[in-house]
Structure formats: structure tokens, C-alpha cells
Amino acid sequence: MESPSRTALVFGGSGQIGIPLLARLHAAGWQVQAVSRQSQAAAPGLTWRRGNFAQPPALPAQVDVIVSCGPLDLFADWFAHSTLHCVRVVAIGSTSVHVKQTSADAAERDVARRLRDAEALLFASGNARDVSVTILRPTLVYGSGRDANLSKLAQLALRHGRLLLPRTACGLRQPVHVDDVALAAMAAASATATGSAAYDVPGGETLPYRDMVQRVLACLSPSPRLHLLPAPLFGMILTIAHWRGIARELTPAVLQRMQNDLVFDAQPARRDLNYAPRLFLPAADMFVVRD
């Protein structure tokens, strides 16, 4: 006699982590209800419901697992007020909860605060309802061409044929592929162990920021040149760019962070989730979405 299919409710299923996660769930025979703000095409074992956290659609009364690939604070607030029954929650957070809590930028400190408060609320809500909560904190996510970090740099470099960075951009990074994050979420959703925990999920390789960017540019065609400039000269050029409305996301806090090592321990996730992230071997289609 076949065992009944497991059921999952997925928020953010049309996002960069949600898409590979839905593929993994489908391959494993899960029945999935996914929520999206936009209409999506249904598929065998997958039902889409249109809505968001503020105006959720009609949802089932019970599922085995709820997975959130969307904003952690919005999901935590929704879950705290939801009556939907489940035994496990898996939510994607960010290592920004560590990185940005001491930022010189007030907006970045607020991001860290909201992440920290959302984690605390999820754990408290799970404990009150006897639900196991797993929070995954990825580092720099790449792989779908939809991230706001490496893909944005790649597209900027392609547009101008070159990319400028300060020579001081040598802080260590651990870029993580979207599919590795999806695999970690899948492992957490399928776990039988009880208890709640948060895991940092870095990529499988640690390298300096400028080397990471150089690998990205080298895989593009035509390959843009990377120019490493003295910090004062780079600052002058960036000031002019900001005056012209260009690269305003490169704030002083971001530039300072390029010099800092942002390295996280994957061992707990390896131990509990069999997490085995890949090396950073970029290809053009990981950063540029073609029509």
C-alpha cells in the first residue's frame, strides 16, 4: 500500500529560490499549494493560489509543511496570526541578520533588526503551537539571474564593457547557488527530527570579493574588464556616478563591507541537513536572463 503524499504550502514559489524548490518537491512526489501575487500556470501536483501575506487566498486548513521563500518579516507576522495547522515550518532568512546589525547605515541596521525580530517571532510562534521551525540564512545568492548582487554587477559590466572596483575590495565571500539553498530547504522540509533551529547556508567556496567578481566577468561574453582602482580615485568616480543617478546602491556601508570578511560556518547544516554546497563555478546564464 502506497503511503499518502506529503503536502506543502509554499510562499514565494515563483521567486529565485522557490522555482528550484518546487521542482524538487515535485520530483519527490509532494502535493504543493503555492502562493503568488501573479497568476501562474498549474502543473501536476501543483496548485497556484493568487494572493500575498496582506491578502492571502483561501488556504487549506492543514498541510505537512509550510515553506516561505519570501520576506521573512511578512511571513513571520502572517504565521503568528494564522490558524493553519502544520507540523513543520521552513523559512528563508539571510546572513544579513549578522552582517548588517552594526552597519553605519541606519537602513541596513533596520534590515538586521527586522530579520532578528522575525526569527524570534517565528520561533516563539512555533513553540506555542508545537511546530518545528527551521530558518535558513543564505549568503550571497546567485544562479538565476534574478539576484540583486552579482547579477546586477554582471549586467552593469556588460552594459559598459568594464567594471570598476576599489583595490580594497578583498573581503572574503561565500556565494551560494539558488539550487543549493533549495536543496537545504527540501532537506529541512523532509526532516523527521523535531526541534527548531537556524542554520547559516554559505556556498562551498570562500574567496576574496574581487576574485569572485572576476570569475563572474570571465564567464560573460564578451567578457568585461575589471579595473581595480585606488580607493580615493574610486570614491571620486563614484561620487560623479551618484550625481548622475548611477550606482546609488553602492553606499559607503556597502563599500566598507567589500573590505570585510563575511564567512559563515556550514558545519551545522552539513551535520543536520546533509548540506553540501557546490564550488563557485559561474556560467553566464546564472547572471544574465536571456529572452
mmCIF file of C-alpha atoms in Angstrom:
data_model
loop_
_atom_site.group_PDB
_atom_site.id
_atom_site.type_symbol
_atom_site.label_atom_id
_atom_site.label_comp_id
_atom_site.label_asym_id
_atom_site.label_seq_id
_atom_site.Cartn_x
_atom_site.Cartn_y
_atom_site.Cartn_z
ATOM 1 C CA MET A 1 0.000 0.000 0.000
ATOM 2 C CA GLU A 2 1.421 3.369 -1.053
ATOM 3 C CA SER A 3 1.986 5.938 1.654
ATOM 4 C CA PRO A 4 -0.078 9.139 1.275
ATOM 5 C CA SER A 5 1.622 12.083 -0.429
ATOM 6 C CA ARG A 6 3.026 14.777 1.793
ATOM 7 C CA THR A 7 1.570 18.249 1.369
ATOM 8 C CA ALA A 8 3.371 21.593 1.348
ATOM 9 C CA LEU A 9 2.235 25.199 1.271
ATOM 10 C CA VAL A 10 4.893 27.375 -0.377
ATOM 11 C CA PHE A 11 5.104 31.159 -0.287
ATOM 12 C CA GLY A 12 7.426 32.775 -2.842
ATOM 13 C CA GLY A 13 7.292 29.773 -5.169
ATOM 14 C CA SER A 14 7.808 31.932 -8.257
ATOM 15 C CA GLY A 15 10.999 33.507 -6.859
ATOM 16 C CA GLN A 16 14.614 32.593 -7.475
ATOM 17 C CA ILE A 17 14.727 30.017 -4.661
ATOM 18 C CA GLY A 18 11.101 28.982 -4.942
ATOM 19 C CA ILE A 19 11.350 27.788 -8.553
ATOM 20 C CA PRO A 20 14.034 25.125 -7.931
ATOM 21 C CA LEU A 21 12.358 24.197 -4.646
ATOM 22 C CA LEU A 22 9.053 23.489 -6.414
ATOM 23 C CA ALA A 23 10.919 21.287 -8.903
ATOM 24 C CA ARG A 24 12.495 19.334 -6.028
ATOM 25 C CA LEU A 25 9.168 18.911 -4.241
ATOM 26 C CA HIS A 26 7.511 17.715 -7.464
ATOM 27 C CA ALA A 27 10.281 15.182 -8.121
ATOM 28 C CA ALA A 28 9.842 13.820 -4.592
ATOM 29 C CA GLY A 29 6.096 13.366 -5.044
ATOM 30 C CA TRP A 30 4.857 16.182 -2.802
ATOM 31 C CA GLN A 31 1.450 17.770 -3.338
ATOM 32 C CA VAL A 32 2.045 21.517 -3.346
ATOM 33 C CA GLN A 33 -0.132 24.587 -2.919
ATOM 34 C CA ALA A 34 1.888 27.677 -3.869
ATOM 35 C CA VAL A 35 1.004 31.329 -3.311
ATOM 36 C CA SER A 36 1.993 34.040 -5.785
ATOM 37 C CA ARG A 37 0.985 37.641 -6.366
ATOM 38 C CA GLN A 38 0.747 36.900 -10.097
ATOM 39 C CA SER A 39 -1.200 34.232 -11.964
ATOM 40 C CA GLN A 40 0.887 31.115 -12.600
ATOM 41 C CA ALA A 41 0.338 28.012 -14.703
ATOM 42 C CA ALA A 42 -0.756 24.934 -12.764
ATOM 43 C CA ALA A 43 1.085 21.618 -13.124
ATOM 44 C CA PRO A 44 0.549 18.044 -11.919
ATOM 45 C CA GLY A 45 0.766 18.059 -8.138
ATOM 46 C CA LEU A 46 0.978 21.872 -8.048
ATOM 47 C CA THR A 47 -1.903 24.264 -7.407
ATOM 48 C CA TRP A 48 -1.288 28.010 -7.502
ATOM 49 C CA ARG A 49 -3.284 30.412 -5.350
ATOM 50 C CA ARG A 50 -3.121 34.129 -6.068
ATOM 51 C CA GLY A 51 -2.524 36.426 -3.117
ATOM 52 C CA ASN A 52 0.039 37.748 -0.676
ATOM 53 C CA PHE A 53 0.634 37.931 3.066
ATOM 54 C CA ALA A 54 -1.568 41.010 3.447
ATOM 55 C CA GLN A 55 -4.405 39.466 1.414
ATOM 56 C CA PRO A 56 -3.886 35.713 1.462
ATOM 57 C CA PRO A 57 -6.061 33.494 -0.717
ATOM 58 C CA ALA A 58 -8.225 30.701 0.608
ATOM 59 C CA LEU A 59 -5.813 28.117 2.009
ATOM 60 C CA PRO A 60 -6.162 24.532 3.207
ATOM 61 C CA ALA A 61 -6.809 24.007 6.906
ATOM 62 C CA GLN A 62 -3.834 21.658 7.247
ATOM 63 C CA VAL A 63 -0.582 20.773 5.469
ATOM 64 C CA ASP A 64 2.509 18.865 6.484
ATOM 65 C CA VAL A 65 4.973 21.709 5.879
ATOM 66 C CA ILE A 66 4.858 25.438 5.213
ATOM 67 C CA VAL A 67 7.848 26.837 3.322
ATOM 68 C CA SER A 68 8.492 30.552 2.923
ATOM 69 C CA CYS A 69 10.909 31.783 0.256
ATOM 70 C CA GLY A 70 9.658 35.368 0.568
ATOM 71 C CA PRO A 71 10.227 38.235 3.027
ATOM 72 C CA LEU A 72 10.879 36.735 6.432
ATOM 73 C CA ASP A 73 9.229 39.512 8.453
ATOM 74 C CA LEU A 74 5.977 39.379 6.488
ATOM 75 C CA PHE A 75 5.851 35.595 6.739
ATOM 76 C CA ALA A 76 6.564 35.589 10.482
ATOM 77 C CA ASP A 77 3.726 38.030 11.109
ATOM 78 C CA TRP A 78 1.337 36.001 8.931
ATOM 79 C CA PHE A 79 2.254 32.733 10.640
ATOM 80 C CA ALA A 80 1.851 34.241 14.110
ATOM 81 C CA HIS A 81 -1.789 35.079 13.282
ATOM 82 C CA SER A 82 -2.572 32.032 11.122
ATOM 83 C CA THR A 83 -4.731 29.134 12.279
ATOM 84 C CA LEU A 84 -3.435 26.787 9.555
ATOM 85 C CA HIS A 85 -2.170 23.555 11.100
ATOM 86 C CA CYS A 86 1.210 22.047 10.199
ATOM 87 C CA VAL A 87 3.990 20.160 11.927
ATOM 88 C CA ARG A 88 6.954 21.982 10.369
ATOM 89 C CA VAL A 89 7.882 25.407 9.007
ATOM 90 C CA VAL A 90 10.908 26.165 6.823
ATOM 91 C CA ALA A 91 11.714 29.823 6.168
ATOM 92 C CA ILE A 92 14.460 31.528 4.172
ATOM 93 C CA GLY A 93 16.158 34.340 6.042
ATOM 94 C CA SER A 94 19.551 35.915 5.412
ATOM 95 C CA THR A 95 23.026 36.196 6.917
ATOM 96 C CA SER A 96 22.295 39.939 6.849
ATOM 97 C CA VAL A 97 20.908 39.336 10.335
ATOM 98 C CA HIS A 98 24.578 39.008 11.371
ATOM 99 C CA VAL A 99 26.266 41.274 8.840
ATOM 100 C CA LYS A 100 24.154 44.415 8.975
ATOM 101 C CA GLN A 101 23.393 44.732 12.673
ATOM 102 C CA THR A 102 26.416 47.016 13.234
ATOM 103 C CA SER A 103 26.289 48.806 9.861
ATOM 104 C CA ALA A 104 26.931 52.538 9.707
ATOM 105 C CA ASP A 105 23.783 52.762 7.549
ATOM 106 C CA ALA A 106 20.581 53.115 9.593
ATOM 107 C CA ALA A 107 18.506 51.446 6.875
ATOM 108 C CA GLU A 108 20.794 48.391 6.946
ATOM 109 C CA ARG A 109 20.608 48.202 10.727
ATOM 110 C CA ASP A 110 16.832 48.240 10.368
ATOM 111 C CA VAL A 111 17.029 45.301 7.941
ATOM 112 C CA ALA A 112 19.022 43.324 10.515
ATOM 113 C CA ARG A 113 16.589 44.279 13.276
ATOM 114 C CA ARG A 114 13.572 43.164 11.232
ATOM 115 C CA LEU A 115 15.256 39.854 10.415
ATOM 116 C CA ARG A 116 16.174 39.297 14.051
ATOM 117 C CA ASP A 117 12.654 40.142 15.255
ATOM 118 C CA ALA A 118 11.111 37.910 12.565
ATOM 119 C CA GLU A 119 13.278 34.961 13.614
ATOM 120 C CA ALA A 120 12.315 35.449 17.258
ATOM 121 C CA LEU A 121 8.614 35.686 16.369
ATOM 122 C CA LEU A 122 8.749 32.527 14.242
ATOM 123 C CA PHE A 123 10.472 30.532 16.968
ATOM 124 C CA ALA A 124 8.019 31.808 19.600
ATOM 125 C CA SER A 125 5.001 31.037 17.394
ATOM 126 C CA GLY A 126 6.338 27.576 16.584
ATOM 127 C CA ASN A 127 6.993 26.808 20.229
ATOM 128 C CA ALA A 128 3.478 27.919 21.212
ATOM 129 C CA ARG A 129 1.927 25.684 18.544
ATOM 130 C CA ASP A 130 4.313 22.720 18.868
ATOM 131 C CA VAL A 131 5.604 23.330 15.326
ATOM 132 C CA SER A 132 9.243 22.689 14.379
ATOM 133 C CA VAL A 133 10.742 25.812 12.788
ATOM 134 C CA THR A 134 13.846 25.779 10.592
ATOM 135 C CA ILE A 135 15.337 29.074 9.394
ATOM 136 C CA LEU A 136 17.927 29.014 6.619
ATOM 137 C CA ARG A 137 20.245 32.004 6.231
ATOM 138 C CA PRO A 138 21.930 32.001 2.806
ATOM 139 C CA THR A 139 24.885 34.224 1.959
ATOM 140 C CA LEU A 140 25.223 35.894 -1.486
ATOM 141 C CA VAL A 141 22.669 34.025 -3.588
ATOM 142 C CA TYR A 142 23.289 33.580 -7.328
ATOM 143 C CA GLY A 143 22.307 31.271 -10.153
ATOM 144 C CA SER A 144 19.022 32.533 -11.631
ATOM 145 C CA GLY A 145 19.976 35.972 -12.929
ATOM 146 C CA ARG A 146 17.442 37.485 -10.533
ATOM 147 C CA ASP A 147 19.574 38.366 -7.529
ATOM 148 C CA ALA A 148 20.327 41.971 -6.629
ATOM 149 C CA ASN A 149 24.067 41.476 -6.119
ATOM 150 C CA LEU A 150 26.246 39.537 -8.569
ATOM 151 C CA SER A 151 23.674 39.604 -11.384
ATOM 152 C CA LYS A 152 23.325 43.358 -11.063
ATOM 153 C CA LEU A 153 27.117 43.752 -11.234
ATOM 154 C CA ALA A 154 27.279 41.433 -14.262
ATOM 155 C CA GLN A 155 24.597 43.349 -16.114
ATOM 156 C CA LEU A 156 26.242 46.683 -15.277
ATOM 157 C CA ALA A 157 29.608 45.391 -16.548
ATOM 158 C CA LEU A 158 28.061 44.111 -19.793
ATOM 159 C CA ARG A 159 26.365 47.440 -20.399
ATOM 160 C CA HIS A 160 29.605 49.414 -20.072
ATOM 161 C CA GLY A 161 32.155 46.790 -21.135
ATOM 162 C CA ARG A 162 34.021 47.163 -17.854
ATOM 163 C CA LEU A 163 33.547 47.252 -14.115
ATOM 164 C CA LEU A 164 35.360 49.410 -11.586
ATOM 165 C CA LEU A 165 36.130 48.296 -8.052
ATOM 166 C CA PRO A 166 38.380 49.680 -5.319
ATOM 167 C CA ARG A 167 41.571 47.706 -4.741
ATOM 168 C CA THR A 168 40.447 47.282 -1.149
ATOM 169 C CA ALA A 169 37.536 45.019 -2.260
ATOM 170 C CA CYS A 170 39.222 41.899 -0.907
ATOM 171 C CA GLY A 171 36.923 40.787 1.906
ATOM 172 C CA LEU A 172 36.132 37.064 1.817
ATOM 173 C CA ARG A 173 32.804 35.842 0.410
ATOM 174 C CA GLN A 174 30.927 32.524 0.085
ATOM 175 C CA PRO A 175 28.451 32.854 -2.815
ATOM 176 C CA VAL A 176 25.721 30.196 -2.702
ATOM 177 C CA HIS A 177 23.793 28.788 -5.683
ATOM 178 C CA VAL A 178 19.986 29.037 -5.560
ATOM 179 C CA ASP A 179 19.657 25.288 -6.071
ATOM 180 C CA ASP A 180 21.836 24.563 -3.037
ATOM 181 C CA VAL A 181 19.548 26.748 -0.922
ATOM 182 C CA ALA A 182 16.544 24.894 -2.397
ATOM 183 C CA LEU A 183 18.161 21.556 -1.537
ATOM 184 C CA ALA A 184 18.687 22.708 2.048
ATOM 185 C CA ALA A 185 15.043 23.789 2.243
ATOM 186 C CA MET A 186 13.983 20.436 0.820
ATOM 187 C CA ALA A 187 16.064 18.582 3.411
ATOM 188 C CA ALA A 188 14.577 20.667 6.203
ATOM 189 C CA ALA A 189 11.035 20.103 4.901
ATOM 190 C CA SER A 190 11.624 16.339 4.731
ATOM 191 C CA ALA A 191 13.294 16.029 8.136
ATOM 192 C CA THR A 192 11.748 13.782 10.752
ATOM 193 C CA ALA A 193 13.621 15.188 13.720
ATOM 194 C CA THR A 194 11.718 17.610 15.929
ATOM 195 C CA GLY A 195 13.026 20.845 17.352
ATOM 196 C CA SER A 196 13.700 24.301 15.938
ATOM 197 C CA ALA A 197 16.975 25.778 14.714
ATOM 198 C CA ALA A 198 18.519 28.383 12.426
ATOM 199 C CA TYR A 199 21.321 27.488 10.018
ATOM 200 C CA ASP A 200 23.748 29.618 8.042
ATOM 201 C CA VAL A 201 23.948 28.204 4.499
ATOM 202 C CA PRO A 202 27.053 29.605 2.747
ATOM 203 C CA GLY A 203 28.418 28.442 -0.586
ATOM 204 C CA GLY A 204 31.045 25.740 -0.913
ATOM 205 C CA GLU A 205 33.995 28.038 -1.595
ATOM 206 C CA THR A 206 35.497 31.054 0.165
ATOM 207 C CA LEU A 207 37.240 33.663 -1.977
ATOM 208 C CA PRO A 208 38.059 37.399 -1.977
ATOM 209 C CA TYR A 209 35.335 39.737 -3.218
ATOM 210 C CA ARG A 210 37.286 40.953 -6.233
ATOM 211 C CA ASP A 211 38.196 37.369 -7.251
ATOM 212 C CA MET A 212 34.525 36.417 -7.004
ATOM 213 C CA VAL A 213 33.596 39.315 -9.294
ATOM 214 C CA GLN A 214 36.434 38.491 -11.708
ATOM 215 C CA ARG A 215 35.098 34.936 -12.114
ATOM 216 C CA VAL A 216 31.669 36.331 -12.929
ATOM 217 C CA LEU A 217 33.043 38.710 -15.576
ATOM 218 C CA ALA A 218 35.237 35.984 -17.098
ATOM 219 C CA CYS A 219 32.205 33.798 -17.855
ATOM 220 C CA LEU A 220 30.336 36.547 -19.695
ATOM 221 C CA SER A 221 30.518 37.129 -23.441
ATOM 222 C CA PRO A 222 32.009 39.479 -24.352
ATOM 223 C CA SER A 223 33.962 39.417 -21.123
ATOM 224 C CA PRO A 224 34.059 42.878 -19.474
ATOM 225 C CA ARG A 225 37.325 44.071 -17.980
ATOM 226 C CA LEU A 226 37.724 44.534 -14.255
ATOM 227 C CA HIS A 227 39.622 47.680 -13.235
ATOM 228 C CA LEU A 228 40.896 47.839 -9.662
ATOM 229 C CA LEU A 229 41.400 51.476 -8.646
ATOM 230 C CA PRO A 230 42.953 53.188 -5.628
ATOM 231 C CA ALA A 231 40.211 53.803 -3.093
ATOM 232 C CA PRO A 232 40.378 57.647 -3.301
ATOM 233 C CA LEU A 233 40.086 57.592 -7.118
ATOM 234 C CA PHE A 234 37.247 55.099 -6.986
ATOM 235 C CA GLY A 235 35.480 57.317 -4.438
ATOM 236 C CA MET A 236 35.750 60.347 -6.738
ATOM 237 C CA ILE A 237 34.369 58.420 -9.716
ATOM 238 C CA LEU A 238 31.549 57.009 -7.577
ATOM 239 C CA THR A 239 30.607 60.493 -6.383
ATOM 240 C CA ILE A 240 30.241 61.604 -10.003
ATOM 241 C CA ALA A 241 28.240 58.467 -10.801
ATOM 242 C CA HIS A 242 25.888 59.129 -7.879
ATOM 243 C CA TRP A 243 25.441 62.721 -9.080
ATOM 244 C CA ARG A 244 24.332 61.281 -12.427
ATOM 245 C CA GLY A 245 21.971 58.829 -10.750
ATOM 246 C CA ILE A 246 24.192 55.777 -11.360
ATOM 247 C CA ALA A 247 25.186 53.039 -8.880
ATOM 248 C CA ARG A 248 23.437 54.683 -5.949
ATOM 249 C CA GLU A 249 23.156 51.284 -4.295
ATOM 250 C CA LEU A 250 26.948 51.456 -3.713
ATOM 251 C CA THR A 251 26.674 53.273 -0.389
ATOM 252 C CA PRO A 252 29.573 53.894 1.996
ATOM 253 C CA ALA A 253 28.355 50.931 4.085
ATOM 254 C CA VAL A 254 28.442 48.648 1.032
ATOM 255 C CA LEU A 255 31.946 49.807 0.105
ATOM 256 C CA GLN A 256 33.169 49.242 3.648
ATOM 257 C CA ARG A 257 31.671 45.749 3.615
ATOM 258 C CA MET A 258 33.661 44.880 0.470
ATOM 259 C CA GLN A 259 36.753 45.034 2.688
ATOM 260 C CA ASN A 260 35.315 42.840 5.435
ATOM 261 C CA ASP A 261 35.398 39.036 5.622
ATOM 262 C CA LEU A 262 31.857 37.641 5.657
ATOM 263 C CA VAL A 263 32.463 33.964 6.393
ATOM 264 C CA PHE A 264 29.935 31.602 7.952
ATOM 265 C CA ASP A 265 30.096 28.058 9.307
ATOM 266 C CA ALA A 266 28.274 25.462 7.193
ATOM 267 C CA GLN A 267 29.044 22.586 9.561
ATOM 268 C CA PRO A 268 25.741 22.618 11.496
ATOM 269 C CA ALA A 269 23.800 22.495 8.213
ATOM 270 C CA ARG A 270 26.113 19.746 6.917
ATOM 271 C CA ARG A 271 25.516 17.729 10.071
ATOM 272 C CA ASP A 272 21.738 18.114 10.320
ATOM 273 C CA LEU A 273 20.667 18.640 6.688
ATOM 274 C CA ASN A 274 23.410 16.850 4.741
ATOM 275 C CA TYR A 275 24.167 20.233 3.228
ATOM 276 C CA ALA A 276 26.876 20.010 0.563
ATOM 277 C CA PRO A 277 27.111 23.276 -1.424
ATOM 278 C CA ARG A 278 28.974 23.437 -4.726
ATOM 279 C CA LEU A 279 32.147 25.337 -5.548
ATOM 280 C CA PHE A 280 31.770 28.736 -7.177
ATOM 281 C CA LEU A 281 31.966 27.852 -10.891
ATOM 282 C CA PRO A 282 29.907 30.561 -12.593
ATOM 283 C CA ALA A 283 28.356 30.426 -16.067
ATOM 284 C CA ALA A 284 26.819 33.309 -17.994
ATOM 285 C CA ASP A 285 23.228 32.066 -17.718
ATOM 286 C CA MET A 286 23.499 32.249 -13.925
ATOM 287 C CA PHE A 287 23.656 36.066 -14.092
ATOM 288 C CA VAL A 288 22.010 37.147 -17.349
ATOM 289 C CA VAL A 289 18.462 36.098 -18.188
ATOM 290 C CA ARG A 290 18.012 35.861 -21.953
ATOM 291 C CA ASP A 291 14.652 36.447 -23.646
#
